[in-house]
Phi, psi and omega in degrees: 000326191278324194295015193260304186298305170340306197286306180337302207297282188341295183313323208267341184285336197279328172288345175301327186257009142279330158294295191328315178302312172304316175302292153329322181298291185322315194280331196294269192336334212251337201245308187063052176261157173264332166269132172252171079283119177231181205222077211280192154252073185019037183281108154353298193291312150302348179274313181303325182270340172295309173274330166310289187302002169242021160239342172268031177235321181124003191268135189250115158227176181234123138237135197262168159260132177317319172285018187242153186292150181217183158248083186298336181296313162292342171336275197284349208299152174176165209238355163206181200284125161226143179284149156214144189235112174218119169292118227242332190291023197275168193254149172087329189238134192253112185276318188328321174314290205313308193258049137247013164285324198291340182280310188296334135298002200028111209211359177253035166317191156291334209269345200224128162227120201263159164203120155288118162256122214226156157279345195203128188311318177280003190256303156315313185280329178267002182260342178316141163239138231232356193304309196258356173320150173212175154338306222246010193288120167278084174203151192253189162207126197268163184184127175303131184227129210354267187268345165270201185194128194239144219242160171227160179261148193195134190200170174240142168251337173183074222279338180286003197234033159123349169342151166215170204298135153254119204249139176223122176310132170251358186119190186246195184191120195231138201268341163262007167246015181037208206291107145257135149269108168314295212249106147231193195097183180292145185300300198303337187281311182324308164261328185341356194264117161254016196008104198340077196269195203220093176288117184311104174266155167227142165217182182244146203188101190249358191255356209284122186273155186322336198262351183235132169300170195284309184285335176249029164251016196233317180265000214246170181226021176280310235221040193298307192331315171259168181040038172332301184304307169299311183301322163294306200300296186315312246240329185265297197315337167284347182311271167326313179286341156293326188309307195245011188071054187220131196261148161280096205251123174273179168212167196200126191233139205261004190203179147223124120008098207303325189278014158256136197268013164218003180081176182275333198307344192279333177279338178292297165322298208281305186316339195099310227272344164237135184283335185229169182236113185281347172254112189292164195205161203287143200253106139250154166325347197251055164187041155261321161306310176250025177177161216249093137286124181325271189204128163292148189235307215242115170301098149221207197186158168218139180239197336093086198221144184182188208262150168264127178217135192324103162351124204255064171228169193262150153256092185312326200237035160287327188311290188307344188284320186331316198237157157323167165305278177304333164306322182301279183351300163294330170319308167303312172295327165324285201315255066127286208286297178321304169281005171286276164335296194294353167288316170280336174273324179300352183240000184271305224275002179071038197273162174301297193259098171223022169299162181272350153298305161333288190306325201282309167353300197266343159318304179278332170313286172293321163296344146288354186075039201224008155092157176220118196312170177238115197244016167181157203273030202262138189296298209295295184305316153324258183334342185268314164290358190263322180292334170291326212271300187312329183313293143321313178308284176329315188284321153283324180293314158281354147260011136326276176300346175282323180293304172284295182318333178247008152295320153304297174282006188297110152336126163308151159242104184292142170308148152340181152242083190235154165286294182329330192259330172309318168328298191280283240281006162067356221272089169346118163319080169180158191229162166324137182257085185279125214267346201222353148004301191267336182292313159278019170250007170261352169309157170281342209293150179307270169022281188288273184317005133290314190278323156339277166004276193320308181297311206275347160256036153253101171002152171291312199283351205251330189291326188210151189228155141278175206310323192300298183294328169289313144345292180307312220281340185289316186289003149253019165078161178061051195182126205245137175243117171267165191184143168289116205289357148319287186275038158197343153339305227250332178287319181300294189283000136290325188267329166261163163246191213277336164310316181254008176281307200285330171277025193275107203237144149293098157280040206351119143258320183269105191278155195295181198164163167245110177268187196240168165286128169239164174246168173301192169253030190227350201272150193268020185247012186265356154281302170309320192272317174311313173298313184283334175298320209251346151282329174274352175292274172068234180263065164076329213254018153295315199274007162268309183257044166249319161344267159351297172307299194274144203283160183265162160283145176296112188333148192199108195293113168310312174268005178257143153281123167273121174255146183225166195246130163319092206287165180298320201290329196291312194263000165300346168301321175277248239307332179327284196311297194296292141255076150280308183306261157013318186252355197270319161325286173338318201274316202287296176324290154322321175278332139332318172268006173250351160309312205280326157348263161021281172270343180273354155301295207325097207308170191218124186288111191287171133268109197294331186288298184305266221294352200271322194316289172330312171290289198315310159299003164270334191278351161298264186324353164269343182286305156236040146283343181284146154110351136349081193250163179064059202212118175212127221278136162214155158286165206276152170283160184263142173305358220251286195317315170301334166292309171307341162274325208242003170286135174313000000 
């Protein structure tokens, strides 16, 4: 009789751990991974029948006994969802290590789907260590209920912040209907109830008065201008914590440490003391270390900002810019083509003075506006000045209107958006005394560590200003201000007018970018904070409240023309050109009077018969004229004076 029961017990364990296998099979299969681990009580032979049926599915596994030392991190480690399964009923052997190496690894993810197989509920449940269980933890626990078997689902939402284990049917297993699962949908729809538990946020938070909590200087709309950053971060993470029912305990840090290279909100984190971060903060490599970005959220940038203001240089060849290259050209040849004609008709016409000087004279006379004498009453040469003249006029008139028309529209010309170009142009220097500054002269890129250089050879006292004084100093030009565009937008457009907002130039040092929210790397809200951020992206109300936040830029009218007074460098070109005109006179003008010197010194031979002749008719002409009155004698004159006496 007892070898009857012996054998009896033997069947009935064999047929149990043929089911267990089978059930493994089901649930894996139900799951749909491709890798098992499992971790037995070391029957050869149940392992051996555990791994067929689960390589005759296509799923490839390894199991070890539970009791033996293992290196769970290579074990388990994988790059896709892998099942594991371990039987806590083995006698003798303490499972408990695996998962608490496995919590210490956070080994309770996206990445793991655990099924316990346990004889007793309370039992199961107490061999867990339940510390890195989350949201998102996948694991069941099988348990016998006479000839069936029933699986629960188990999970934490967060046990360092008051969570308690929470066990749920997840469904059965029956041998002739295999795996029903009960309990579906998504884990997150599920759990989403954090019944308010109470998460730590940490930021950096400098304006804040004395006289105001933390929160309602975070939530408040007296004070938009400073701390933009913290105040949009806090504003999204409350967001999430309404979604999933969890509150917010801030925390706030007032300063950063000129040697620290990641701030402190990153040290606060890497430490554990907060699950989350409310100040977005810039995403590097080096702070991958010490904390798990969510999602970038808050869009900025900080530049180097001043005025573009007309170039304090002489331009020589503005005269000449009005018309083309080819325009000049033709111009000369008309001139040319004129004087040639108007030369030839003053000599068809017996004009006295008909040289091609004359003519280049009266050309030039009219193309200046400056009118053209009449040296003879003849129809051509008439026609020939009304055509000089109209010629002129046009050439003038468009080259006004080119002179004025490209003074108006003439484009500014802004520097690059270069460090490099910052450089050069020698242009005084200084910045927001700014809490994370030093913190963006540590980029690596050449650019910014070149202009670092730079920066480290301006007096200390020199480097930084406020927003007021930098203002001021932009607004006389020749002078570059960095600032968050943020912090100093709203001040600019009080302070400039529409000339000078449009004259307005930027130089990035922090090129635009998003920075992110971040969690520690152990916290069990950064899957939930993930989820709920990419639902306020969405439905819009991330991009109302970067609205909210971020100061506009000042408006720069487009369609208006700024007129400005003619600076010395636009008219030294004209004036050049005048004297010049002006000394080339001078020069003509001297040489002339020295021409004239010249020959009129020179002695004059008389002719004694011609003079005595001469005398003797004048001594006539006084014998009868005498006793005459109102009679006056003049010699005769060349005809060019005499025409000149007698013009009206």
């Amino acid at each position: 009789m007892q070898l009857l029961g012996f054998f009896l017990l033997q069947m009935f364990i064999v047929v149990t751990y043929a089911q267990i296998s089978l059930i493994i099979r089901d649930y894996f299969l139900y799951k749909k991974v491709t890798r098992v681990v499992g971790f037995s009580c070391g029957d050869v032979e149940d392992d051996f029948h555990t791994m067929k049926l689960l390589n005759d599915i296509g799923i490839s596994t390894a199991i070890r006994p539970a009791g033996l030392q293992v290196d769970l991190l290579r074990y388990l480690r994988t790059d896709w969802t892998l099942g594991v399964f371990v039987d806590v009923r083995c006698p003798n052997q303490n499972v408990s290590g695996i998962f608490d190496e496995a919590s210490a690894h956070h080994m309770f993810d996206y990445s793991y789907n655990w099924l316990i197989l346990g004889s007793n509920r309370s039992h199961s449940v107490d061999t867990l260590n339940d510390t890195s269980f989350s949201i998102v933890t996948d694991l069941a626990i099988l348990l016998p209920d006479e000839s069936d078997y029933i699986l629960y689902d188990v999970y934490n939402l967060c046990k360092i912040r008051g969570s308690a284990l929470n066990v749920t049917k997840l469904g059965t297993w029956q041998k002739d209907g295999g795996l029903v699962i009960t309990l579906t949908g998504s884990k997150i729809a599920r759990r989403r109830n954090f019944r308010g538990l109470r998460a730590i946020s940490i930021g950096i938070v400098l304006h804040r008065p004395e006289n105001m909590s933390l929160v309602d200087y975070l939530e408040g709309d007296s004070y938009e201008v400073m701390d933009n950053w913290p105040k949009f971060g806090h504003t999204m993470l409350s967001h999430v914590g309404d979604m999933f029912n969890f509150t917010l305990d801030v925390m706030e840090h007032t300063r950063w440490e000129k040697n620290d290279s990641v701030g402190p909100v990153m040290n606060t984190l890497k430490r554990g003391e907060a699950d989350l971060g409310y100040y977005p903060s810039i995403l590097t490599i080096e702070r991958y270390g010490y904390a798990r970005v969510i999602l970038p959220q808050w869009p900025t940038r900080t530049c180097f900002m001043f005025r573009t203001i007309p170039e304090m240089k002489m331009k020589p060849w503005i005269i000449l810019k009005p018309f083309a290259v080819d325009t000049w050209y033709m111009i000369i040849v008309i001139v040319v083509v004129t004087v040639l004609l108007l030369s030839f008709i003053l000599k068809l016409e017996h004009a006295e003075d008909y040289g091609y000087s004359i003519s280049a004279l009266i050309t030039v006379a009219a193309l200046c506006q400056q009118g053209v004498p009449t040296f003879t009453d003849q129809t051509a040469s008439r026609i020939a000045f009304i055509q000089i003249t109209v010629f002129g006029l046009l050439v003038y008139n468009y080259y006004s209107a080119a002179i004025v028309s490209a003074r108006l529209n003439e484009p500014l010309q802004k520097m690059n958006d270069s460090l490099y170009s910052l450089i050069r142009s020698k242009m005084p220097l200084a910045a927001e005394m700014n809490i994370f500054f030093d913190f963006l002269l540590r980029n690596p890129r050449p650019e910014v560590q070149y202009f670092k250089r730079y920066w480290n050879r301006i007096p200390e006292s020199k480097r930084f200003l406020t927003i007021e004084e930098g203002v001021e100093r932009m607004k006389k030009g020749g002078f570059a201000y960095h600032a968050d565009p943020d912090d100093i937008y709203p001040t600019i457009s009080h302070a400039f007018d529409k000339q000078m907002i449009c004259q307005l130039t930027e130089v990035h040092l922090l090129a635009p970018s998003e920075l992110g929210l971040w969690t520690n790397h152990k916290s069990q809200f950064h899957e939930i904070s993930k989820i709920g951020l990419i639902k306020i992206s969405t439905s819009g109300l991330r991009r109302r409240e970067i609205r909210r936040r971020m100061a506009m830029k000042p408006y720069c009218p487009t369609d208006e023309l700024f007129v400005s007074s003619i600076t010395i460098y636009e008219a030294a070109p004209i004036l050049i050109l005048l004297l010049f005109g002006m000394l080339i006179s001078l020069i003509v003008l001297a040489m002339e009077y020295l021409i004239f010197h010249v020959t009129s010194s020179k002695p004059t031979k008389l002719d004694i018969k011609s003079h005595k002749k001469n005398k003797i008719l004048l001594s006539q002409d006084k014998r009868a004229f005498k006793g005459k009155k109102n009679v006056f004698v003049v010699p005769q004159a060349s005809s060019l004076f005499h025409k000149a006496l007698l013009t009206k």
